[in-house]
Coordinates of C-alpha atoms and ligand atoms in Angstrom, one line a residue:
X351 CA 131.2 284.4 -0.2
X352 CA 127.4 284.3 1.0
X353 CA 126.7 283.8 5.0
X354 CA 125.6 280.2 4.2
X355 CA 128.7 279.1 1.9
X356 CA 130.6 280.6 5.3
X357 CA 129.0 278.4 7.9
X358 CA 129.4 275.0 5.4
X359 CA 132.1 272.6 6.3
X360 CA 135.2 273.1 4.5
X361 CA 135.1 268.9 3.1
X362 CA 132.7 266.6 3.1
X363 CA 133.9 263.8 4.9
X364 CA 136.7 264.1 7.4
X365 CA 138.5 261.3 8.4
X366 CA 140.7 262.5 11.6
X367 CA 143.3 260.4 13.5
X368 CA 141.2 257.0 13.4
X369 CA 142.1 254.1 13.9
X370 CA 140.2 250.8 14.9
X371 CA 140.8 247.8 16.7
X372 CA 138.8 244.1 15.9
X373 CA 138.3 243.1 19.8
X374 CA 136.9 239.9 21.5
X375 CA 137.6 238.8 24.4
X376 CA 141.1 237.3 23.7
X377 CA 142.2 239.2 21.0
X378 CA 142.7 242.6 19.0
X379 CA 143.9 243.2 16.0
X380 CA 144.6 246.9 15.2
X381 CA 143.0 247.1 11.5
X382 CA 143.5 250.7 10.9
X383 CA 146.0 253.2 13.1
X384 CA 145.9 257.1 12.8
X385 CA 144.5 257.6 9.1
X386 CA 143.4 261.3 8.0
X387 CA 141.7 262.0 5.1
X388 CA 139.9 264.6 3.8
X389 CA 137.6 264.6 1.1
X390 CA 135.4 267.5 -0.8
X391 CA 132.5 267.8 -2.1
X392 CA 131.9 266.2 -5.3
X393 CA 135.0 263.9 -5.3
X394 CA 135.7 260.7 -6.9
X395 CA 138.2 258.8 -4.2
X396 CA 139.5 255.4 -5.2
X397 CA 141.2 253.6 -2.2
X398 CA 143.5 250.9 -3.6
X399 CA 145.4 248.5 -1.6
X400 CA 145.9 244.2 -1.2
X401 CA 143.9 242.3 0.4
X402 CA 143.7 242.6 4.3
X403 CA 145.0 246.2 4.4
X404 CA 141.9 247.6 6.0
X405 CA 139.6 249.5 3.0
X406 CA 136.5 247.1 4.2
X407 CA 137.0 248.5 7.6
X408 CA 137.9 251.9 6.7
X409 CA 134.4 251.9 4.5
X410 CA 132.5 250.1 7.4
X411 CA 133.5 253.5 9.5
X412 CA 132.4 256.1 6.8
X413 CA 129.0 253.6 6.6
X414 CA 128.5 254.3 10.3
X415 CA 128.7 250.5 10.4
X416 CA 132.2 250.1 13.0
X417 CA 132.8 253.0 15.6
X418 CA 135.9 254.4 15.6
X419 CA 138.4 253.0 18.1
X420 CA 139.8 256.3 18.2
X421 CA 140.0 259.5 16.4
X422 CA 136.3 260.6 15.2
X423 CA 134.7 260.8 11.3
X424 CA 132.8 264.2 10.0
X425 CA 130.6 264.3 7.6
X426 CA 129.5 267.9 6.7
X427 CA 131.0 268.4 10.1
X428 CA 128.9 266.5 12.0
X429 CA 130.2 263.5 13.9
X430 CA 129.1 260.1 12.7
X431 CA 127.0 258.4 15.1
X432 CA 125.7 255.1 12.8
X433 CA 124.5 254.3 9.4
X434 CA 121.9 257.0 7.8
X435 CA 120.2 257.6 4.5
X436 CA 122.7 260.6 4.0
X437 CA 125.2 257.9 2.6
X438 CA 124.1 255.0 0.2
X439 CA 126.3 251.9 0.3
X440 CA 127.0 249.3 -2.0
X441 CA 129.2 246.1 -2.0
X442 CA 130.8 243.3 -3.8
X443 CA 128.0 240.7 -2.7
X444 CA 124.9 241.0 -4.5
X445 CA 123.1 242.7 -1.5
X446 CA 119.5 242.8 -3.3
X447 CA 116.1 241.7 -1.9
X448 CA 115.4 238.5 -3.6
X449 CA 112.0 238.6 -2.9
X450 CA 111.2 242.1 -4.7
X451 CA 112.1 242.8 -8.7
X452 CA 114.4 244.8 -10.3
X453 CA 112.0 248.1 -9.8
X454 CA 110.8 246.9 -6.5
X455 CA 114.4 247.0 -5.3
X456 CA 114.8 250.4 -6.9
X457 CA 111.6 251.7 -5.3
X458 CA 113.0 251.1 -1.7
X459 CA 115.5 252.8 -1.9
X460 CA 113.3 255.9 -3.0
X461 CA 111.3 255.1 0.1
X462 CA 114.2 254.9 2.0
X463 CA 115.0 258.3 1.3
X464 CA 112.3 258.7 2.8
X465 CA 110.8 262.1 -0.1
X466 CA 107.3 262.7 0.3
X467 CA 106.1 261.0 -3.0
X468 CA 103.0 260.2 -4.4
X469 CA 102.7 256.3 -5.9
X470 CA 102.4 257.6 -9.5
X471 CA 105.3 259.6 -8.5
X472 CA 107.5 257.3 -7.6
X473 CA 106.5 254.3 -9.8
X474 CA 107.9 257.0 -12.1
X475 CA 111.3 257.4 -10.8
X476 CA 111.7 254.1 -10.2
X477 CA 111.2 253.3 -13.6
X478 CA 114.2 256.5 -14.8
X479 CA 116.6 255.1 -12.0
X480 CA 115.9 251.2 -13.9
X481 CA 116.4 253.1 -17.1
X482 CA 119.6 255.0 -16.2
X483 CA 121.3 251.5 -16.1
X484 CA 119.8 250.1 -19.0
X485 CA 117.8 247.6 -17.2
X486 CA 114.1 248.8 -18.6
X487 CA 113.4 245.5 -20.5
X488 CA 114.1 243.7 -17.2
X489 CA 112.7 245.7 -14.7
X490 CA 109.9 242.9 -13.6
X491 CA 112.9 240.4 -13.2
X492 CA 113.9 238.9 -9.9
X493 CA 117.3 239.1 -8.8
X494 CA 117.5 235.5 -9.4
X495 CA 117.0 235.7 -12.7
X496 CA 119.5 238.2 -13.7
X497 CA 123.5 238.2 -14.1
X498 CA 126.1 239.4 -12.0
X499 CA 126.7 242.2 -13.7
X500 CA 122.7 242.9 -13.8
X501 CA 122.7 242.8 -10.5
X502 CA 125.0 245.3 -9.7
X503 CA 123.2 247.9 -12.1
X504 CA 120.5 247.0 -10.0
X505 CA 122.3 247.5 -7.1
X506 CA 123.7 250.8 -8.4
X507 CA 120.0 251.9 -9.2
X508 CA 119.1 251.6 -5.9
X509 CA 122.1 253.2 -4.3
X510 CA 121.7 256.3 -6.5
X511 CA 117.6 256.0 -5.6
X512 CA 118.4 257.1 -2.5
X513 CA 119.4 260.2 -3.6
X514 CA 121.9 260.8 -0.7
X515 CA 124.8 262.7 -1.6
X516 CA 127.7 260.4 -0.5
X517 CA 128.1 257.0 -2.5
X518 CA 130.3 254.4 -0.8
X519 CA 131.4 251.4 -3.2
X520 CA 132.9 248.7 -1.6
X521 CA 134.8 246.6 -4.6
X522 CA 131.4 246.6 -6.3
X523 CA 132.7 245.0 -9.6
X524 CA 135.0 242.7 -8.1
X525 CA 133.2 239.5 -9.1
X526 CA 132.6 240.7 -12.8
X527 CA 134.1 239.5 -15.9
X528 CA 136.3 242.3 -17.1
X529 CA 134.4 243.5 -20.6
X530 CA 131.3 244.0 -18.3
X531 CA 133.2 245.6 -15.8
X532 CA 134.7 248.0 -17.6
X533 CA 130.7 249.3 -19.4
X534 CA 129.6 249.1 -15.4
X535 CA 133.0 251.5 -14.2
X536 CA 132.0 254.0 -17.3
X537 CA 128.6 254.2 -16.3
X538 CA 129.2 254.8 -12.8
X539 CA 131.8 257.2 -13.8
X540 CA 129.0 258.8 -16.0
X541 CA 126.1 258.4 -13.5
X542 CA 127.9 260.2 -10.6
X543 CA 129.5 263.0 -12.4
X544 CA 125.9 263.8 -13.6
X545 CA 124.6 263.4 -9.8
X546 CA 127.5 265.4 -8.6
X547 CA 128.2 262.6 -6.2
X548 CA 130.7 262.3 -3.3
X549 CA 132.4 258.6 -4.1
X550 CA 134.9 256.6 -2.1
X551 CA 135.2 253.5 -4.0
X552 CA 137.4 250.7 -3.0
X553 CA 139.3 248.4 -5.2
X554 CA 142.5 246.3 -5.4
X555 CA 142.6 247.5 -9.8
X556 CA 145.3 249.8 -10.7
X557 CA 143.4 250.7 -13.6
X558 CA 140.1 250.8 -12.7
X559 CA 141.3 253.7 -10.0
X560 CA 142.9 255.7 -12.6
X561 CA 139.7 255.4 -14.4
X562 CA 137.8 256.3 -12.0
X563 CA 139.7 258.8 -9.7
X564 CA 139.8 262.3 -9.0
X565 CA 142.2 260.9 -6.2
X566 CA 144.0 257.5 -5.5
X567 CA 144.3 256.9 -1.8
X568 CA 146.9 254.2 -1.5
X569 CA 146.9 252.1 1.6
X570 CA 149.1 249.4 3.4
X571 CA 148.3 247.5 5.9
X572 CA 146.6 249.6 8.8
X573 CA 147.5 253.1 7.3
X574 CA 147.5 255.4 4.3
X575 CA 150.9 254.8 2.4
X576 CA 150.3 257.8 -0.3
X577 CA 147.4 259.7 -1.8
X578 CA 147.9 260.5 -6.0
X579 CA 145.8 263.2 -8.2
X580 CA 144.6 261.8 -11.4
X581 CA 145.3 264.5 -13.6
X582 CA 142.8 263.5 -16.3
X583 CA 140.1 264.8 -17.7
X584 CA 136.2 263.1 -17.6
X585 CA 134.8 261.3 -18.9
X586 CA 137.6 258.8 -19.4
X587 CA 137.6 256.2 -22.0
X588 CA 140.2 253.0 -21.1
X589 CA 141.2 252.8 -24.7
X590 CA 142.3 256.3 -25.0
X591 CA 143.9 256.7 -21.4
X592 CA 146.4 253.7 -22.4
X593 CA 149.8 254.9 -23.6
X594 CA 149.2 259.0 -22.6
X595 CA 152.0 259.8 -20.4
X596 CA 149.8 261.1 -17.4
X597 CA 148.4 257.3 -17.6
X598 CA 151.6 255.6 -17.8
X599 CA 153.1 257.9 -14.9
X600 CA 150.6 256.8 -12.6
X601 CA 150.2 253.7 -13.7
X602 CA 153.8 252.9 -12.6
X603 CA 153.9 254.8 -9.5
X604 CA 150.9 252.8 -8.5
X605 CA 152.2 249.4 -9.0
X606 CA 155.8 250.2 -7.3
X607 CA 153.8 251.1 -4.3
X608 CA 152.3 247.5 -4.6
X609 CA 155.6 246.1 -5.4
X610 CA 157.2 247.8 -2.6
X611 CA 154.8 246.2 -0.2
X612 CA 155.3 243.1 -1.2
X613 CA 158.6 243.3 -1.3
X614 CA 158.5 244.9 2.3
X615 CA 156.3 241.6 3.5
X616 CA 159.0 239.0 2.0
X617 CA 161.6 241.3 4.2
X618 CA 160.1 240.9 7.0
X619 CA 159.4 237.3 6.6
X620 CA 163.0 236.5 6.2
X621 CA 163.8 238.4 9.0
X622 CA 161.6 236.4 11.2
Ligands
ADP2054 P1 140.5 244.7 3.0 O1 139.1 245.2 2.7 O2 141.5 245.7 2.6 O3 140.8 243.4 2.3 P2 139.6 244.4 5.7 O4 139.2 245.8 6.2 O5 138.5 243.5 5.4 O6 140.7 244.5 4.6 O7 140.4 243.7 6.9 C1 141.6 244.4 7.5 C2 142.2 243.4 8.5 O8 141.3 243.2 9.6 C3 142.5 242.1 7.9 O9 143.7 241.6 8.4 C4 141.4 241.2 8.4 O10 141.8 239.9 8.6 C5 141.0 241.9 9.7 N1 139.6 241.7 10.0 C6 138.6 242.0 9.2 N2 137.4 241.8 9.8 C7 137.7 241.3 11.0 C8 136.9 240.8 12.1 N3 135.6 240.8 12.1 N4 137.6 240.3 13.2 C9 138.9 240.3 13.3 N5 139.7 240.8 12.3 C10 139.1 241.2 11.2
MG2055 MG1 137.6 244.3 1.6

């Protein structure tokens, strides 16, 4: 091992003992208590859990958006002090600039990565990102004129313009009919495989984390419950996972976890 490999921080993102409180002046809710994770370079983590168990919040930490309550959150083992180019972010809500087109969107985020580029330079790799998610013949659009699911490739293009290496996704397919969905999960499967991307993708789909993940953080409400490996190679098709045993293994162990916290609420209802 070189000098340089030596000094580089074992994972990418570490998540250490954090936990984080919603506070006003009356209030606070404890949202997340004592999670750890670790993730490495290059990773594909899914974080699947219901609604209200704290994967917005947990993704609003890694985004530098929320400060940790306590514990503390490294990535390439330095603290996080606040949102930064080194992590591109996108969510379920169409977060596009209505005012600019499909390119224009795509060209800041190439300025935001702030690359000393010439115009020609980057008209030019605005125009490869637009491409990438097969959005060419629409590239002069505004976002008010395209689809959901446009405007997620869209909003996909511009997160990977950044050309940070960290991708967050927070349920970005959520409000997507399910064909579409499923061409948009295999081509950001494909896209950050060939960008060698560090993912953490949030969804409440069993099967579009098994799809997806390298690893299937599962939470409850406020913590990590379990963390699964996908053992499966890439790329994965849908069609071709269904029925192998690895597929179906998972697929069960995923949805008992679910079921058990379900079941877990109605307990505790009726013992109120
Ligand atoms: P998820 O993304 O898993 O649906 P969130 O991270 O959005 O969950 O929310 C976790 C918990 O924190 C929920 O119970 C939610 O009601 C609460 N919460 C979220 N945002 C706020 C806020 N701004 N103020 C108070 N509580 C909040
Ligand atoms: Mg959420």
């Amino acid at each position: 091992m070189s000098e340089h490999q030596e000094t580089q921080a074992a994972y990418k993102i570490e998540v250490r003992n954090v936990s984080f409180d919603y506070e006003d002046k009356k209030t606070k809710f404890a949202a997340l208590r004592s999670v750890d994770l670790k993730i490495r370079e290059g990773e594909f983590i899914c974080i699947l859990g219901a609604s209200g168990c704290g994967k917005s919040t947990l993704l609003s930490l890694l985004a530098g958006l929320h400060k940790p309550s306590a514990g503390e959150i490294l990535l390439d083992g330095r603290h996080v002090k606040g949102p930064g180019t080194d992590r591109a972010v996108v969510f379920q809500q169409y977060s596009l600039f209505p005012w600019l087109t499909v390119k224009g969107n795509v060209l800041f985020g190439i300025r935001q990565s702030g690359r000393k580029l010439g115009r020609a330079q980057r008209m030019e790799l605005a125009e490869s990102y637009v491409e990438s998610v097969g959005l060419s013949g629409a590239k002069d659009r505004y976002p008010s004129q395209l689809s959901g699911g446009m405007k997620q490739r869209v909003a996909v293009a511009r997160a990977l313009a950044l050309e940070s290496d960290v991708l967050l996704m927070d349920e970005p397919f959520g409000a997507i009919d399910p064909r579409l969905r499923l061409e948009l999960q295999e081509l950001v499967s494909k896209l950050c495989a060939e960008h060698k991307k560090t993912v953490v993708f949030i969804t409440h789909d069993v099967d579009e984390a098994i799809l997806l993940a390298d690893r299937i953080v599962v939470m409850e409400p406020g913590r990590i419950r379990s963390i699964l490996k996908v053992r499966l190679p890439h790329p994965r098709v849908r069609e071709e996972l269904a029925g192998t045993e690895e597929y179906e293994k998972l697929h069960r162990q995923l949805i008992s976890a679910f079921y058990d916290q379900v079941e877990e609420e109605i307990d505790a209802e009726v013992a109120l």
